[in-house]
PDB file of C-alpha atoms in Angstrom:
ATOM      1  CA  ASP S 173    -189.900 189.936  76.697  1.00  0.00           C
ATOM      2  CA  SER S 174    -186.513 189.955  78.512  1.00  0.00           C
ATOM      3  CA  GLY S 175    -185.175 186.817  76.790  1.00  0.00           C
ATOM      4  CA  VAL S 176    -184.804 185.053  80.162  1.00  0.00           C
ATOM      5  CA  THR S 177    -187.074 181.978  80.394  1.00  0.00           C
ATOM      6  CA  GLN S 178    -188.139 180.384  83.685  1.00  0.00           C
ATOM      7  CA  THR S 179    -190.080 177.220  84.109  1.00  0.00           C
ATOM      8  CA  PRO S 180    -192.429 176.356  85.584  1.00  0.00           C
ATOM      9  CA  LYS S 181    -194.426 179.543  86.128  1.00  0.00           C
ATOM     10  CA  HIS S 182    -196.294 178.112  89.125  1.00  0.00           C
ATOM     11  CA  LEU S 183    -195.492 175.246  91.437  1.00  0.00           C
ATOM     12  CA  ILE S 184    -197.546 173.935  94.355  1.00  0.00           C
ATOM     13  CA  THR S 185    -195.949 171.305  96.520  1.00  0.00           C
ATOM     14  CA  ALA S 186    -196.124 169.888 100.025  1.00  0.00           C
ATOM     15  CA  THR S 187    -193.777 170.516 102.959  1.00  0.00           C
ATOM     16  CA  GLY S 188    -190.775 168.279 102.979  1.00  0.00           C
ATOM     17  CA  GLN S 189    -190.677 167.889  99.192  1.00  0.00           C
ATOM     18  CA  ARG S 190    -187.967 168.850  96.743  1.00  0.00           C
ATOM     19  CA  VAL S 191    -188.429 170.909  93.590  1.00  0.00           C
ATOM     20  CA  THR S 192    -186.260 172.121  90.726  1.00  0.00           C
ATOM     21  CA  LEU S 193    -186.664 175.507  89.131  1.00  0.00           C
ATOM     22  CA  ARG S 194    -185.149 176.031  85.689  1.00  0.00           C
ATOM     23  CA  CYS S 195    -183.787 179.149  83.985  1.00  0.00           C
ATOM     24  CA  SER S 196    -182.554 179.756  80.481  1.00  0.00           C
ATOM     25  CA  PRO S 197    -180.526 182.977  80.232  1.00  0.00           C
ATOM     26  CA  ARG S 198    -180.559 185.395  77.344  1.00  0.00           C
ATOM     27  CA  SER S 199    -178.474 184.291  74.437  1.00  0.00           C
ATOM     28  CA  GLY S 200    -174.853 185.091  75.093  1.00  0.00           C
ATOM     29  CA  ASP S 201    -175.199 186.032  78.785  1.00  0.00           C
ATOM     30  CA  LEU S 202    -172.713 184.151  80.916  1.00  0.00           C
ATOM     31  CA  SER S 203    -173.901 185.279  84.344  1.00  0.00           C
ATOM     32  CA  VAL S 204    -177.001 183.905  85.972  1.00  0.00           C
ATOM     33  CA  TYR S 205    -178.446 185.089  89.261  1.00  0.00           C
ATOM     34  CA  TRP S 206    -181.179 183.704  91.487  1.00  0.00           C
ATOM     35  CA  TYR S 207    -183.364 185.931  93.671  1.00  0.00           C
ATOM     36  CA  GLN S 208    -186.131 185.132  96.102  1.00  0.00           C
ATOM     37  CA  GLN S 209    -188.939 187.646  96.497  1.00  0.00           C
ATOM     38  CA  SER S 210    -191.321 187.436  99.449  1.00  0.00           C
ATOM     39  CA  LEU S 211    -193.573 189.947 101.106  1.00  0.00           C
ATOM     40  CA  ASP S 212    -191.619 190.161 104.334  1.00  0.00           C
ATOM     41  CA  GLN S 213    -188.061 189.921 102.986  1.00  0.00           C
ATOM     42  CA  GLY S 214    -188.333 191.787  99.715  1.00  0.00           C
ATOM     43  CA  LEU S 215    -185.969 190.806  96.892  1.00  0.00           C
ATOM     44  CA  GLN S 216    -183.118 188.677  98.269  1.00  0.00           C
ATOM     45  CA  PHE S 217    -180.084 187.649  96.310  1.00  0.00           C
ATOM     46  CA  LEU S 218    -179.488 183.874  96.567  1.00  0.00           C
ATOM     47  CA  ILE S 219    -176.626 182.907  94.335  1.00  0.00           C
ATOM     48  CA  GLN S 220    -174.730 183.822  91.110  1.00  0.00           C
ATOM     49  CA  TYR S 221    -173.041 181.710  88.564  1.00  0.00           C
ATOM     50  CA  TYR S 222    -170.680 182.829  85.873  1.00  0.00           C
ATOM     51  CA  ASN S 223    -169.893 180.537  82.951  1.00  0.00           C
ATOM     52  CA  GLY S 224    -170.592 177.438  85.022  1.00  0.00           C
ATOM     53  CA  GLU S 225    -168.795 178.412  88.173  1.00  0.00           C
ATOM     54  CA  GLU S 226    -170.284 179.802  91.426  1.00  0.00           C
ATOM     55  CA  ARG S 227    -169.376 183.469  91.630  1.00  0.00           C
ATOM     56  CA  ALA S 228    -171.194 184.811  94.634  1.00  0.00           C
ATOM     57  CA  LYS S 229    -173.469 183.620  97.396  1.00  0.00           C
ATOM     58  CA  GLY S 230    -176.102 185.572  99.212  1.00  0.00           C
ATOM     59  CA  ASN S 231    -178.729 184.517 101.669  1.00  0.00           C
ATOM     60  CA  ILE S 232    -179.135 181.020 100.362  1.00  0.00           C
ATOM     61  CA  LEU S 233    -180.170 178.286 102.736  1.00  0.00           C
ATOM     62  CA  GLU S 234    -178.226 175.063 103.006  1.00  0.00           C
ATOM     63  CA  ARG S 235    -181.396 173.260 101.779  1.00  0.00           C
ATOM     64  CA  PHE S 236    -181.109 175.178  98.542  1.00  0.00           C
ATOM     65  CA  SER S 237    -178.557 174.550  95.879  1.00  0.00           C
ATOM     66  CA  ALA S 238    -177.961 175.611  92.292  1.00  0.00           C
ATOM     67  CA  GLN S 239    -175.864 174.838  89.313  1.00  0.00           C
ATOM     68  CA  GLN S 240    -175.165 176.239  85.865  1.00  0.00           C
ATOM     69  CA  PHE S 241    -174.723 173.725  83.012  1.00  0.00           C
ATOM     70  CA  PRO S 242    -172.363 173.864  79.976  1.00  0.00           C
ATOM     71  CA  ASP S 243    -175.229 175.218  77.838  1.00  0.00           C
ATOM     72  CA  LEU S 244    -175.483 177.997  80.464  1.00  0.00           C
ATOM     73  CA  HIS S 245    -178.959 177.145  81.686  1.00  0.00           C
ATOM     74  CA  SER S 246    -179.294 177.039  85.435  1.00  0.00           C
ATOM     75  CA  GLU S 247    -181.338 175.040  87.959  1.00  0.00           C
ATOM     76  CA  LEU S 248    -182.216 175.976  91.528  1.00  0.00           C
ATOM     77  CA  ASN S 249    -182.966 173.016  93.718  1.00  0.00           C
ATOM     78  CA  LEU S 250    -185.027 173.487  96.872  1.00  0.00           C
ATOM     79  CA  SER S 251    -185.320 170.582  99.263  1.00  0.00           C
ATOM     80  CA  SER S 252    -187.035 169.805 102.564  1.00  0.00           C
ATOM     81  CA  LEU S 253    -189.417 172.562 101.711  1.00  0.00           C
ATOM     82  CA  GLU S 254    -191.082 174.600 104.484  1.00  0.00           C
ATOM     83  CA  LEU S 255    -194.123 176.819 104.412  1.00  0.00           C
ATOM     84  CA  GLY S 256    -191.829 179.851 104.644  1.00  0.00           C
ATOM     85  CA  ASP S 257    -190.152 178.934 101.344  1.00  0.00           C
ATOM     86  CA  SER S 258    -193.286 180.021  99.506  1.00  0.00           C
ATOM     87  CA  ALA S 259    -192.156 182.936  97.386  1.00  0.00           C
ATOM     88  CA  LEU S 260    -191.520 184.156  93.935  1.00  0.00           C
ATOM     89  CA  TYR S 261    -188.177 182.952  92.602  1.00  0.00           C
ATOM     90  CA  PHE S 262    -186.541 185.028  89.882  1.00  0.00           C
ATOM     91  CA  CYS S 263    -183.719 184.213  87.605  1.00  0.00           C
ATOM     92  CA  ALA S 264    -181.753 187.034  85.961  1.00  0.00           C
ATOM     93  CA  SER S 265    -178.913 186.993  83.455  1.00  0.00           C
ATOM     94  CA  SER S 266    -176.387 189.639  82.379  1.00  0.00           C
ATOM     95  CA  PRO S 267    -173.639 190.001  79.882  1.00  0.00           C
ATOM     96  CA  ILE S 268    -170.053 190.791  80.801  1.00  0.00           C
ATOM     97  CA  GLY S 269    -169.114 194.401  81.241  1.00  0.00           C
ATOM     98  CA  LEU S 270    -168.912 197.217  83.650  1.00  0.00           C
ATOM     99  CA  GLY S 271    -172.346 198.357  84.810  1.00  0.00           C
ATOM    100  CA  ALA S 272    -174.103 195.644  82.870  1.00  0.00           C
ATOM    101  CA  GLU S 273    -177.669 195.365  83.804  1.00  0.00           C
ATOM    102  CA  ALA S 274    -179.510 192.224  84.800  1.00  0.00           C
ATOM    103  CA  PHE S 275    -182.404 190.945  82.713  1.00  0.00           C
ATOM    104  CA  PHE S 276    -185.125 189.173  84.686  1.00  0.00           C
ATOM    105  CA  GLY S 277    -187.351 186.290  83.887  1.00  0.00           C
ATOM    106  CA  GLN S 278    -191.026 186.239  84.745  1.00  0.00           C
ATOM    107  CA  GLY S 279    -190.408 184.203  87.870  1.00  0.00           C
ATOM    108  CA  THR S 280    -191.571 180.966  89.311  1.00  0.00           C
ATOM    109  CA  ARG S 281    -194.246 181.216  91.984  1.00  0.00           C
ATOM    110  CA  LEU S 282    -193.703 178.497  94.535  1.00  0.00           C
ATOM    111  CA  THR S 283    -196.371 177.685  96.986  1.00  0.00           C
ATOM    112  CA  VAL S 284    -195.631 175.140  99.794  1.00  0.00           C
ATOM    113  CA  VAL S 285    -198.688 173.727 101.463  1.00  0.00           C
TER     114      VAL S 285
ATOM    115  CA  ALA I 166    -170.499 195.934 101.237  1.00  0.00           C
ATOM    116  CA  GLN I 167    -173.076 198.086  99.580  1.00  0.00           C
ATOM    117  CA  SER I 168    -176.660 198.684 100.657  1.00  0.00           C
ATOM    118  CA  VAL I 169    -179.709 200.506  99.384  1.00  0.00           C
ATOM    119  CA  THR I 170    -182.420 202.227 101.250  1.00  0.00           C
ATOM    120  CA  GLN I 171    -185.736 203.153  99.720  1.00  0.00           C
ATOM    121  CA  LEU I 172    -187.285 205.551 102.166  1.00  0.00           C
ATOM    122  CA  ASP I 173    -190.894 205.095 101.193  1.00  0.00           C
ATOM    123  CA  SER I 174    -192.659 201.717 101.017  1.00  0.00           C
ATOM    124  CA  GLN I 175    -195.723 203.300  99.388  1.00  0.00           C
ATOM    125  CA  VAL I 176    -196.264 206.559  97.442  1.00  0.00           C
ATOM    126  CA  PRO I 177    -199.875 207.430  96.636  1.00  0.00           C
ATOM    127  CA  VAL I 178    -200.327 210.062  93.950  1.00  0.00           C
ATOM    128  CA  PHE I 179    -203.045 211.379  91.620  1.00  0.00           C
ATOM    129  CA  GLU I 180    -202.831 210.992  87.918  1.00  0.00           C
ATOM    130  CA  GLU I 181    -200.916 213.804  86.104  1.00  0.00           C
ATOM    131  CA  ALA I 182    -199.154 214.841  89.317  1.00  0.00           C
ATOM    132  CA  PRO I 183    -195.350 214.748  89.629  1.00  0.00           C
ATOM    133  CA  VAL I 184    -193.725 212.070  91.676  1.00  0.00           C
ATOM    134  CA  GLU I 185    -190.326 211.419  93.275  1.00  0.00           C
ATOM    135  CA  LEU I 186    -189.264 208.020  94.623  1.00  0.00           C
ATOM    136  CA  ARG I 187    -186.336 208.249  96.980  1.00  0.00           C
ATOM    137  CA  CYS I 188    -183.296 206.004  97.014  1.00  0.00           C
ATOM    138  CA  ASN I 189    -180.109 206.282  99.091  1.00  0.00           C
ATOM    139  CA  TYR I 190    -177.143 203.934  98.913  1.00  0.00           C
ATOM    140  CA  SER I 191    -174.012 203.270 100.842  1.00  0.00           C
ATOM    141  CA  SER I 192    -170.759 201.976  99.451  1.00  0.00           C
ATOM    142  CA  SER I 193    -167.116 202.501 100.086  1.00  0.00           C
ATOM    143  CA  VAL I 194    -166.400 202.323  96.413  1.00  0.00           C
ATOM    144  CA  SER I 195    -167.794 203.700  93.208  1.00  0.00           C
ATOM    145  CA  VAL I 196    -171.038 202.084  92.200  1.00  0.00           C
ATOM    146  CA  TYR I 197    -173.422 201.731  89.290  1.00  0.00           C
ATOM    147  CA  LEU I 198    -177.051 202.559  90.025  1.00  0.00           C
ATOM    148  CA  PHE I 199    -180.244 201.190  88.561  1.00  0.00           C
ATOM    149  CA  TRP I 200    -183.956 201.622  88.824  1.00  0.00           C
ATOM    150  CA  TYR I 201    -186.233 198.662  87.947  1.00  0.00           C
ATOM    151  CA  VAL I 202    -190.008 198.462  87.701  1.00  0.00           C
ATOM    152  CA  GLN I 203    -192.154 195.494  88.501  1.00  0.00           C
ATOM    153  CA  TYR I 204    -195.752 195.373  87.219  1.00  0.00           C
ATOM    154  CA  PRO I 205    -198.143 192.971  88.852  1.00  0.00           C
ATOM    155  CA  ASN I 206    -197.346 189.336  88.162  1.00  0.00           C
ATOM    156  CA  GLN I 207    -194.308 190.182  86.067  1.00  0.00           C
ATOM    157  CA  GLY I 208    -190.612 190.156  86.374  1.00  0.00           C
ATOM    158  CA  LEU I 209    -188.408 193.233  86.877  1.00  0.00           C
ATOM    159  CA  GLN I 210    -187.800 195.546  83.961  1.00  0.00           C
ATOM    160  CA  LEU I 211    -184.984 198.092  83.736  1.00  0.00           C
ATOM    161  CA  LEU I 212    -186.137 201.752  83.797  1.00  0.00           C
ATOM    162  CA  LEU I 213    -182.744 203.447  83.763  1.00  0.00           C
ATOM    163  CA  LYS I 214    -179.159 203.207  84.892  1.00  0.00           C
ATOM    164  CA  TYR I 215    -176.309 205.471  85.919  1.00  0.00           C
ATOM    165  CA  LEU I 216    -172.825 204.270  85.001  1.00  0.00           C
ATOM    166  CA  SER I 217    -170.864 207.495  84.730  1.00  0.00           C
ATOM    167  CA  GLY I 218    -170.971 210.948  83.051  1.00  0.00           C
ATOM    168  CA  SER I 219    -174.048 213.150  83.323  1.00  0.00           C
ATOM    169  CA  THR I 220    -175.684 212.931  86.632  1.00  0.00           C
ATOM    170  CA  LEU I 221    -179.171 213.236  85.122  1.00  0.00           C
ATOM    171  CA  VAL I 222    -180.219 210.004  83.520  1.00  0.00           C
ATOM    172  CA  LYS I 223    -183.290 209.568  81.342  1.00  0.00           C
ATOM    173  CA  GLY I 224    -185.109 206.280  81.112  1.00  0.00           C
ATOM    174  CA  ILE I 225    -188.126 204.665  79.613  1.00  0.00           C
ATOM    175  CA  ASN I 226    -191.752 205.807  80.099  1.00  0.00           C
ATOM    176  CA  GLY I 227    -190.761 209.440  80.853  1.00  0.00           C
ATOM    177  CA  PHE I 228    -188.825 208.617  84.048  1.00  0.00           C
ATOM    178  CA  GLU I 229    -185.503 210.267  84.953  1.00  0.00           C
ATOM    179  CA  ALA I 230    -183.175 210.024  87.919  1.00  0.00           C
ATOM    180  CA  GLU I 231    -180.429 212.198  89.346  1.00  0.00           C
ATOM    181  CA  PHE I 232    -177.251 210.818  90.827  1.00  0.00           C
ATOM    182  CA  ASN I 233    -175.985 212.908  93.701  1.00  0.00           C
ATOM    183  CA  LYS I 234    -172.640 211.646  94.942  1.00  0.00           C
ATOM    184  CA  SER I 235    -172.385 213.940  97.963  1.00  0.00           C
ATOM    185  CA  GLN I 236    -175.783 212.856  99.230  1.00  0.00           C
ATOM    186  CA  THR I 237    -175.372 209.287  98.044  1.00  0.00           C
ATOM    187  CA  SER I 238    -178.774 209.448  96.454  1.00  0.00           C
ATOM    188  CA  PHE I 239    -180.410 208.384  93.186  1.00  0.00           C
ATOM    189  CA  HIS I 240    -183.961 209.598  93.271  1.00  0.00           C
ATOM    190  CA  LEU I 241    -186.386 208.702  90.504  1.00  0.00           C
ATOM    191  CA  ARG I 242    -188.734 211.312  89.177  1.00  0.00           C
ATOM    192  CA  LYS I 243    -191.553 211.687  86.684  1.00  0.00           C
ATOM    193  CA  PRO I 244    -193.144 215.107  85.982  1.00  0.00           C
ATOM    194  CA  SER I 245    -196.684 213.666  85.238  1.00  0.00           C
ATOM    195  CA  VAL I 246    -197.708 210.129  86.144  1.00  0.00           C
ATOM    196  CA  HIS I 247    -200.304 207.892  84.486  1.00  0.00           C
ATOM    197  CA  ILE I 248    -202.554 205.238  85.921  1.00  0.00           C
ATOM    198  CA  SER I 249    -200.368 202.701  84.063  1.00  0.00           C
ATOM    199  CA  ASP I 250    -197.353 203.721  86.134  1.00  0.00           C
ATOM    200  CA  THR I 251    -198.866 201.919  89.130  1.00  0.00           C
ATOM    201  CA  ALA I 252    -196.208 199.310  89.960  1.00  0.00           C
ATOM    202  CA  GLU I 253    -193.413 198.551  92.432  1.00  0.00           C
ATOM    203  CA  TYR I 254    -190.155 200.347  91.828  1.00  0.00           C
ATOM    204  CA  PHE I 255    -186.764 199.010  92.953  1.00  0.00           C
ATOM    205  CA  CYS I 256    -183.503 200.843  93.266  1.00  0.00           C
ATOM    206  CA  ALA I 257    -180.367 198.750  92.970  1.00  0.00           C
ATOM    207  CA  VAL I 258    -176.623 199.208  93.221  1.00  0.00           C
ATOM    208  CA  GLY I 259    -173.869 197.176  91.613  1.00  0.00           C
ATOM    209  CA  LEU I 260    -170.104 197.330  91.634  1.00  0.00           C
ATOM    210  CA  SER I 261    -169.185 195.919  88.256  1.00  0.00           C
ATOM    211  CA  GLY I 262    -170.397 193.791  85.492  1.00  0.00           C
ATOM    212  CA  TYR I 263    -169.425 190.697  87.423  1.00  0.00           C
ATOM    213  CA  SER I 264    -171.029 191.659  90.689  1.00  0.00           C
ATOM    214  CA  THR I 265    -174.560 191.001  91.884  1.00  0.00           C
ATOM    215  CA  LEU I 266    -177.064 193.818  92.213  1.00  0.00           C
ATOM    216  CA  THR I 267    -178.145 194.723  95.712  1.00  0.00           C
ATOM    217  CA  PHE I 268    -181.798 195.817  95.695  1.00  0.00           C
ATOM    218  CA  GLY I 269    -183.745 198.097  98.009  1.00  0.00           C
ATOM    219  CA  LYS I 270    -187.009 196.825  99.496  1.00  0.00           C
ATOM    220  CA  GLY I 271    -189.071 198.538  96.829  1.00  0.00           C
ATOM    221  CA  THR I 272    -191.529 201.441  96.680  1.00  0.00           C
ATOM    222  CA  MET I 273    -195.118 200.803  95.615  1.00  0.00           C
ATOM    223  CA  LEU I 274    -196.354 203.671  93.433  1.00  0.00           C
ATOM    224  CA  LEU I 275    -200.146 203.928  93.525  1.00  0.00           C
ATOM    225  CA  VAL I 276    -201.633 206.252  90.967  1.00  0.00           C
ATOM    226  CA  SER I 277    -205.271 207.082  91.315  1.00  0.00           C
ATOM    227  CA  PRO I 278    -207.574 209.094  89.020  1.00  0.00           C
TER     228      PRO I 278
END
């Protein structure tokens, strides 16, 4: 158990809909990252938050957004969903420090039908 | 920007044989290097990491990796694999504790009896 909790584990929704994925980081970790894993694209970095502020942005679509709340949990919002958004979405957290590793949650499997 | 190349998408090997999974990176600055493992339907778990010091790094489950700065490589090795090592392995590079990790596309290790 990495200490990172993601909910829900599975999500099935229709095209055009909006969903919210939730992540609770490890106790004390200030950084939260979101990754998308799909068969064709591999593991793609979406966005990073550090102590409530956006720190880095990767290949995140404009239809997607995220935020980190004062209690450090984070939410990833996906809207106007398309079939191609079907993927495994991972949240990871890390402490401060040089070379700090990222601890991954179990992921949310999103299926858009 | 940094990048990671995992040269093999799949590596089939027999049980008790040695294995090497290759990883090359590119970066204009010093990096930290990681290997993660992903078992089916699970999140990523850290195997080992290189921050500084000895270029030979030992990790969990009998894996080790060697950092070679001149060849910009960080290959993962195990002298004798088990069926339970069947999983996907990801090499990743990071710049600091605040930076995101950039992952390779992964190598599927398939161990057969």
